[in-house]
mmCIF file of C-alpha atoms in Angstrom:
data_model
loop_
_atom_site.group_PDB
_atom_site.id
_atom_site.type_symbol
_atom_site.label_atom_id
_atom_site.label_comp_id
_atom_site.label_asym_id
_atom_site.label_seq_id
_atom_site.Cartn_x
_atom_site.Cartn_y
_atom_site.Cartn_z
ATOM 1 C CA UNK A 1 97.433 111.925 59.786
ATOM 2 C CA UNK A 2 96.253 110.383 56.762
ATOM 3 C CA UNK A 3 95.387 106.589 56.734
ATOM 4 C CA UNK A 4 95.395 106.317 60.292
ATOM 5 C CA UNK A 5 92.341 108.651 61.241
ATOM 6 C CA UNK A 6 90.176 106.108 62.151
ATOM 7 C CA UNK A 7 92.640 104.275 64.498
ATOM 8 C CA UNK A 8 93.189 104.993 68.317
ATOM 9 C CA UNK A 9 96.237 105.272 70.492
ATOM 10 C CA UNK A 10 95.690 103.288 73.556
ATOM 11 C CA UNK A 11 98.213 104.531 76.396
ATOM 12 C CA UNK A 12 97.008 101.887 78.643
ATOM 13 C CA UNK A 13 100.570 100.008 78.779
ATOM 14 C CA UNK A 14 102.300 103.088 79.078
ATOM 15 C CA UNK A 15 104.736 104.328 81.822
ATOM 16 C CA UNK A 16 104.940 107.946 83.046
ATOM 17 C CA UNK A 17 108.691 108.345 81.738
ATOM 18 C CA UNK A 18 107.621 107.435 78.230
ATOM 19 C CA UNK A 19 106.806 109.962 75.374
ATOM 20 C CA UNK A 20 105.191 109.902 72.110
ATOM 21 C CA UNK A 21 106.988 111.013 68.857
ATOM 22 C CA UNK A 22 104.616 112.421 66.206
ATOM 23 C CA UNK A 23 105.486 113.769 62.779
ATOM 24 C CA UNK A 24 102.776 115.452 60.209
ATOM 25 C CA UNK A 25 103.554 112.497 58.135
ATOM 26 C CA UNK A 26 101.658 110.216 60.258
ATOM 27 C CA UNK A 27 104.617 108.255 61.743
ATOM 28 C CA UNK A 28 104.249 107.409 65.432
ATOM 29 C CA UNK A 29 106.758 106.431 67.489
ATOM 30 C CA UNK A 30 107.315 105.680 71.256
ATOM 31 C CA UNK A 31 110.510 106.834 73.094
ATOM 32 C CA UNK A 32 111.743 106.797 76.775
ATOM 33 C CA UNK A 33 112.822 110.203 78.668
ATOM 34 C CA UNK A 34 116.207 110.527 79.857
ATOM 35 C CA UNK A 35 116.686 113.596 80.694
ATOM 36 C CA UNK A 36 114.562 116.923 80.870
ATOM 37 C CA UNK A 37 115.844 117.408 76.959
ATOM 38 C CA UNK A 38 116.520 113.941 75.652
ATOM 39 C CA UNK A 39 114.515 111.133 74.443
ATOM 40 C CA UNK A 40 115.945 107.938 73.328
ATOM 41 C CA UNK A 41 113.921 106.091 70.543
ATOM 42 C CA UNK A 42 114.749 103.846 67.494
ATOM 43 C CA UNK A 43 116.413 105.172 64.621
ATOM 44 C CA UNK A 44 114.493 103.192 62.064
ATOM 45 C CA UNK A 45 111.104 105.106 63.318
ATOM 46 C CA UNK A 46 112.465 108.427 63.130
ATOM 47 C CA UNK A 47 114.965 108.439 60.475
ATOM 48 C CA UNK A 48 112.700 110.218 58.010
ATOM 49 C CA UNK A 49 111.424 112.611 60.406
ATOM 50 C CA UNK A 50 112.057 116.446 59.793
ATOM 51 C CA UNK A 51 112.570 118.147 63.510
ATOM 52 C CA UNK A 52 110.626 121.376 62.160
ATOM 53 C CA UNK A 53 107.481 119.063 61.479
ATOM 54 C CA UNK A 54 107.897 116.977 64.760
ATOM 55 C CA UNK A 55 106.473 116.890 68.393
ATOM 56 C CA UNK A 56 106.719 114.726 71.376
ATOM 57 C CA UNK A 57 103.576 114.390 73.926
ATOM 58 C CA UNK A 58 104.679 113.719 77.393
ATOM 59 C CA UNK A 59 102.507 113.076 80.592
ATOM 60 C CA UNK A 60 101.220 109.997 79.238
ATOM 61 C CA UNK A 61 100.453 108.268 82.526
ATOM 62 C CA UNK A 62 100.114 110.825 84.804
ATOM 63 C CA UNK A 63 96.561 110.448 85.856
ATOM 64 C CA UNK A 64 94.397 113.732 85.837
ATOM 65 C CA UNK A 65 97.413 115.574 84.430
ATOM 66 C CA UNK A 66 97.203 117.229 81.190
ATOM 67 C CA UNK A 67 99.092 115.702 78.033
ATOM 68 C CA UNK A 68 102.289 118.087 77.248
ATOM 69 C CA UNK A 69 103.243 118.887 73.714
ATOM 70 C CA UNK A 70 106.807 119.586 73.085
ATOM 71 C CA UNK A 71 108.538 120.838 69.955
ATOM 72 C CA UNK A 72 111.321 118.734 68.833
ATOM 73 C CA UNK A 73 114.602 120.664 67.847
ATOM 74 C CA UNK A 74 117.045 117.598 66.722
ATOM 75 C CA UNK A 75 117.092 114.122 65.919
ATOM 76 C CA UNK A 76 120.548 112.441 66.136
ATOM 77 C CA UNK A 77 120.712 108.917 64.646
ATOM 78 C CA UNK A 78 123.554 106.564 65.553
ATOM 79 C CA UNK A 79 126.240 107.289 63.011
ATOM 80 C CA UNK A 80 126.317 103.218 62.244
ATOM 81 C CA UNK A 81 122.706 102.657 62.122
ATOM 82 C CA UNK A 82 121.680 100.509 59.000
ATOM 83 C CA UNK A 83 119.103 98.314 57.788
ATOM 84 C CA UNK A 84 120.007 94.710 56.869
ATOM 85 C CA UNK A 85 118.370 91.433 56.273
ATOM 86 C CA UNK A 86 115.085 92.710 57.423
ATOM 87 C CA UNK A 87 116.574 93.933 60.776
ATOM 88 C CA UNK A 88 118.191 97.271 62.217
ATOM 89 C CA UNK A 89 121.620 97.477 63.195
ATOM 90 C CA UNK A 90 122.586 100.218 65.910
ATOM 91 C CA UNK A 91 118.758 101.168 65.870
ATOM 92 C CA UNK A 92 119.140 104.238 68.381
ATOM 93 C CA UNK A 93 118.311 107.735 67.979
ATOM 94 C CA UNK A 94 118.299 110.779 70.471
ATOM 95 C CA UNK A 95 115.720 113.188 70.240
ATOM 96 C CA UNK A 96 116.544 116.796 71.578
ATOM 97 C CA UNK A 97 113.170 118.556 73.114
ATOM 98 C CA UNK A 98 112.768 122.411 73.033
ATOM 99 C CA UNK A 99 114.098 123.774 76.165
ATOM 100 C CA UNK A 100 112.163 125.573 78.766
ATOM 101 C CA UNK A 101 109.118 123.449 78.542
ATOM 102 C CA UNK A 102 109.920 120.555 80.084
ATOM 103 C CA UNK A 103 109.682 119.481 84.270
ATOM 104 C CA UNK A 104 110.487 115.993 84.039
ATOM 105 C CA UNK A 105 110.214 114.163 87.354
ATOM 106 C CA UNK A 106 110.422 110.594 86.435
ATOM 107 C CA UNK A 107 113.439 109.441 83.990
ATOM 108 C CA UNK A 108 113.532 105.923 82.146
ATOM 109 C CA UNK A 109 115.144 103.123 84.552
ATOM 110 C CA UNK A 110 117.489 101.907 81.957
ATOM 111 C CA UNK A 111 119.560 99.008 83.154
ATOM 112 C CA UNK A 112 121.249 95.497 82.381
ATOM 113 C CA UNK A 113 120.581 92.012 83.456
ATOM 114 C CA UNK A 114 123.007 89.318 82.804
ATOM 115 C CA UNK A 115 120.592 86.524 82.121
ATOM 116 C CA UNK A 116 117.512 87.472 80.106
ATOM 117 C CA UNK A 117 116.267 83.668 79.735
ATOM 118 C CA UNK A 118 115.479 83.811 83.624
ATOM 119 C CA UNK A 119 113.843 87.107 83.673
ATOM 120 C CA UNK A 120 110.132 88.318 83.291
ATOM 121 C CA UNK A 121 109.784 90.673 80.559
ATOM 122 C CA UNK A 122 107.006 92.980 79.352
ATOM 123 C CA UNK A 123 106.781 95.413 76.714
ATOM 124 C CA UNK A 124 105.730 99.044 77.400
ATOM 125 C CA UNK A 125 104.221 101.749 75.054
ATOM 126 C CA UNK A 126 101.507 103.527 73.015
ATOM 127 C CA UNK A 127 99.667 100.872 71.041
ATOM 128 C CA UNK A 128 97.798 101.781 67.759
ATOM 129 C CA UNK A 129 94.374 100.150 67.747
ATOM 130 C CA UNK A 130 92.531 99.158 64.574
ATOM 131 C CA UNK A 131 88.965 99.888 64.564
ATOM 132 C CA UNK A 132 87.042 97.346 66.380
ATOM 133 C CA UNK A 133 90.307 96.366 68.254
ATOM 134 C CA UNK A 134 90.418 96.613 72.000
ATOM 135 C CA UNK A 135 93.461 96.779 74.460
ATOM 136 C CA UNK A 136 91.786 94.280 76.915
ATOM 137 C CA UNK A 137 94.394 91.325 76.094
ATOM 138 C CA UNK A 138 97.701 92.077 78.119
ATOM 139 C CA UNK A 139 99.106 88.918 77.346
ATOM 140 C CA UNK A 140 100.472 90.089 74.058
ATOM 141 C CA UNK A 141 102.642 92.608 75.709
ATOM 142 C CA UNK A 142 104.246 89.710 77.839
ATOM 143 C CA UNK A 143 107.306 88.484 75.979
ATOM 144 C CA UNK A 144 110.122 85.940 76.110
ATOM 145 C CA UNK A 145 113.548 86.164 74.678
ATOM 146 C CA UNK A 146 114.469 84.044 72.198
ATOM 147 C CA UNK A 147 117.614 81.970 72.355
ATOM 148 C CA UNK A 148 120.702 83.498 70.810
ATOM 149 C CA UNK A 149 121.282 80.905 68.272
ATOM 150 C CA UNK A 150 117.862 80.601 67.203
ATOM 151 C CA UNK A 151 117.781 84.534 66.821
ATOM 152 C CA UNK A 152 120.844 84.200 65.053
ATOM 153 C CA UNK A 153 119.693 81.628 62.456
ATOM 154 C CA UNK A 154 116.622 83.803 61.666
ATOM 155 C CA UNK A 155 118.638 87.015 61.460
ATOM 156 C CA UNK A 156 122.566 86.448 60.954
ATOM 157 C CA UNK A 157 123.623 89.937 60.538
ATOM 158 C CA UNK A 158 121.900 91.237 63.404
ATOM 159 C CA UNK A 159 124.814 91.974 65.689
ATOM 160 C CA UNK A 160 125.213 91.185 69.340
ATOM 161 C CA UNK A 161 123.208 93.996 70.791
ATOM 162 C CA UNK A 162 119.814 92.849 69.490
ATOM 163 C CA UNK A 163 117.365 90.120 70.627
ATOM 164 C CA UNK A 164 114.379 88.267 69.276
ATOM 165 C CA UNK A 165 111.398 87.915 71.279
ATOM 166 C CA UNK A 166 108.250 86.394 71.342
ATOM 167 C CA UNK A 167 104.930 87.106 72.837
ATOM 168 C CA UNK A 168 102.953 85.355 74.888
ATOM 169 C CA UNK A 169 99.591 85.604 73.151
ATOM 170 C CA UNK A 170 98.630 82.382 71.318
ATOM 171 C CA UNK A 171 97.379 82.999 68.010
ATOM 172 C CA UNK A 172 98.956 86.511 67.813
ATOM 173 C CA UNK A 173 100.503 87.642 64.311
ATOM 174 C CA UNK A 174 103.999 87.730 65.129
ATOM 175 C CA UNK A 175 104.527 90.021 61.969
ATOM 176 C CA UNK A 176 102.457 92.941 63.775
ATOM 177 C CA UNK A 177 104.245 95.289 66.192
ATOM 178 C CA UNK A 178 102.423 95.056 69.572
ATOM 179 C CA UNK A 179 103.387 98.362 70.300
ATOM 180 C CA UNK A 180 104.884 101.374 68.762
ATOM 181 C CA UNK A 181 108.379 101.283 67.499
ATOM 182 C CA UNK A 182 110.740 102.539 70.144
ATOM 183 C CA UNK A 183 108.645 101.272 73.058
ATOM 184 C CA UNK A 184 110.118 99.977 76.386
ATOM 185 C CA UNK A 185 111.113 96.183 77.129
ATOM 186 C CA UNK A 186 110.946 95.884 80.894
ATOM 187 C CA UNK A 187 112.739 93.097 82.713
ATOM 188 C CA UNK A 188 113.168 91.718 86.274
ATOM 189 C CA UNK A 189 114.792 88.587 87.519
ATOM 190 C CA UNK A 190 112.139 86.068 88.414
ATOM 191 C CA UNK A 191 113.830 84.831 91.326
ATOM 192 C CA UNK A 192 113.722 87.200 94.368
ATOM 193 C CA UNK A 193 112.323 90.568 94.491
ATOM 194 C CA UNK A 194 114.415 91.897 91.543
ATOM 195 C CA UNK A 195 113.975 95.449 90.243
ATOM 196 C CA UNK A 196 112.379 96.535 86.974
ATOM 197 C CA UNK A 197 114.719 97.774 84.493
ATOM 198 C CA UNK A 198 114.292 99.009 80.889
ATOM 199 C CA UNK A 199 116.942 96.580 79.154
ATOM 200 C CA UNK A 200 116.098 97.747 75.723
ATOM 201 C CA UNK A 201 113.621 99.046 73.413
ATOM 202 C CA UNK A 202 111.503 97.568 70.437
ATOM 203 C CA UNK A 203 112.977 97.838 66.823
ATOM 204 C CA UNK A 204 111.647 96.137 63.693
ATOM 205 C CA UNK A 205 108.954 93.293 64.172
ATOM 206 C CA UNK A 206 109.905 91.112 66.916
ATOM 207 C CA UNK A 207 113.336 92.345 67.690
ATOM 208 C CA UNK A 208 114.632 94.558 70.129
ATOM 209 C CA UNK A 209 117.874 96.719 70.856
ATOM 210 C CA UNK A 210 119.480 96.159 74.074
ATOM 211 C CA UNK A 211 120.583 99.654 75.529
ATOM 212 C CA UNK A 212 123.475 98.627 78.021
ATOM 213 C CA UNK A 213 126.276 98.302 74.834
ATOM 214 C CA UNK A 214 125.351 101.707 73.883
ATOM 215 C CA UNK A 215 125.348 103.619 77.214
ATOM 216 C CA UNK A 216 128.865 105.242 76.255
ATOM 217 C CA UNK A 217 127.507 106.350 72.979
ATOM 218 C CA UNK A 218 124.692 107.842 74.498
ATOM 219 C CA UNK A 219 126.623 109.825 76.965
ATOM 220 C CA UNK A 220 129.247 110.618 74.214
ATOM 221 C CA UNK A 221 126.838 111.786 71.853
ATOM 222 C CA UNK A 222 124.891 114.139 74.114
ATOM 223 C CA UNK A 223 127.975 115.750 75.469
ATOM 224 C CA UNK A 224 129.231 116.535 71.940
ATOM 225 C CA UNK A 225 125.782 117.992 71.263
ATOM 226 C CA UNK A 226 126.225 120.521 74.104
ATOM 227 C CA UNK A 227 123.305 118.904 76.279
ATOM 228 C CA UNK A 228 125.109 116.603 78.526
ATOM 229 C CA UNK A 229 123.253 114.119 80.977
ATOM 230 C CA UNK A 230 123.627 114.825 84.623
ATOM 231 C CA UNK A 231 125.151 111.654 85.446
ATOM 232 C CA UNK A 232 124.223 112.047 89.193
ATOM 233 C CA UNK A 233 120.683 111.653 88.252
ATOM 234 C CA UNK A 234 120.866 108.861 85.961
ATOM 235 C CA UNK A 235 118.492 106.053 87.155
ATOM 236 C CA UNK A 236 119.724 103.535 84.947
ATOM 237 C CA UNK A 237 119.582 100.906 87.657
ATOM 238 C CA UNK A 238 116.800 102.255 89.385
ATOM 239 C CA UNK A 239 113.026 100.902 89.859
ATOM 240 C CA UNK A 240 110.424 102.957 88.169
ATOM 241 C CA UNK A 241 107.630 104.561 90.650
ATOM 242 C CA UNK A 242 105.093 102.699 89.152
ATOM 243 C CA UNK A 243 106.028 99.107 88.659
ATOM 244 C CA UNK A 244 102.346 97.971 87.677
ATOM 245 C CA UNK A 245 101.869 97.441 84.065
ATOM 246 C CA UNK A 246 97.927 96.882 84.324
ATOM 247 C CA UNK A 247 96.807 100.041 86.266
ATOM 248 C CA UNK A 248 94.960 103.405 85.102
ATOM 249 C CA UNK A 249 93.533 102.216 81.841
ATOM 250 C CA UNK A 250 93.567 105.193 79.277
ATOM 251 C CA UNK A 251 92.578 105.574 75.482
ATOM 252 C CA UNK A 252 93.670 108.441 73.654
ATOM 253 C CA UNK A 253 91.314 109.346 70.593
ATOM 254 C CA UNK A 254 93.683 110.082 67.729
ATOM 255 C CA UNK A 255 91.579 112.995 66.626
ATOM 256 C CA UNK A 256 92.770 114.297 70.242
ATOM 257 C CA UNK A 257 96.215 114.186 68.836
ATOM 258 C CA UNK A 258 95.447 115.929 65.469
ATOM 259 C CA UNK A 259 94.077 118.915 67.639
ATOM 260 C CA UNK A 260 97.108 118.856 69.797
ATOM 261 C CA UNK A 261 99.512 118.776 66.904
ATOM 262 C CA UNK A 262 97.578 121.203 64.871
ATOM 263 C CA UNK A 263 97.460 123.804 67.586
ATOM 264 C CA UNK A 264 101.097 123.259 67.948
ATOM 265 C CA UNK A 265 101.780 124.501 64.427
ATOM 266 C CA UNK A 266 99.723 127.245 64.190
#
């Protein structure tokens, strides 16, 4: 895993329906499980990965259960994905997992909220901890969606399905990614007892891709690939079974990941 050997991967703020995607070239991405076969993630993070050298680690937030390592067989990038002006347009990719190894119970609660400015939003996903860094500061994962005009001013060519966000922690370096690329953006309405929904996932820096404009692309792409989603089981507007973001602290030593990955390719 090269230069990140001394780092740790914190799983404290992950959800059970998330996965880590790891290549032997040291790239680490986060993703959301949308079926027993598919993980949704950020295209810019997996665009250079070779499926033959890539694995997915599942079971990140099942206390007491072992992590599961599954081989990746296919990586499909959005056909209109491109990098422009420091941002990624159509930053979506679908990762196909090897069949026969998964018993997925909980799927990502993909959904849509009309007004993100009146919503409470958090980031959820694996964090790469630098030597000496801790994960005792959850405020860096509380986010606020920036106004559309301000975001368009900073990134005039990003398109309508990308939003800018700022984290709530004072003094935090906004050029750093607080979670791995492809991590979930979880939101719920401030008023009432709104449900937590994954409305998007992290892209480059402080940008996030909104998922709902791409629902039809996800369905058609997976159908063309011969592994369609069972639409009766799509929990895209449901509340995740575990809505607490600050429970079950867990830190995974990177050396453990290396051992797991090495065993996978033996």
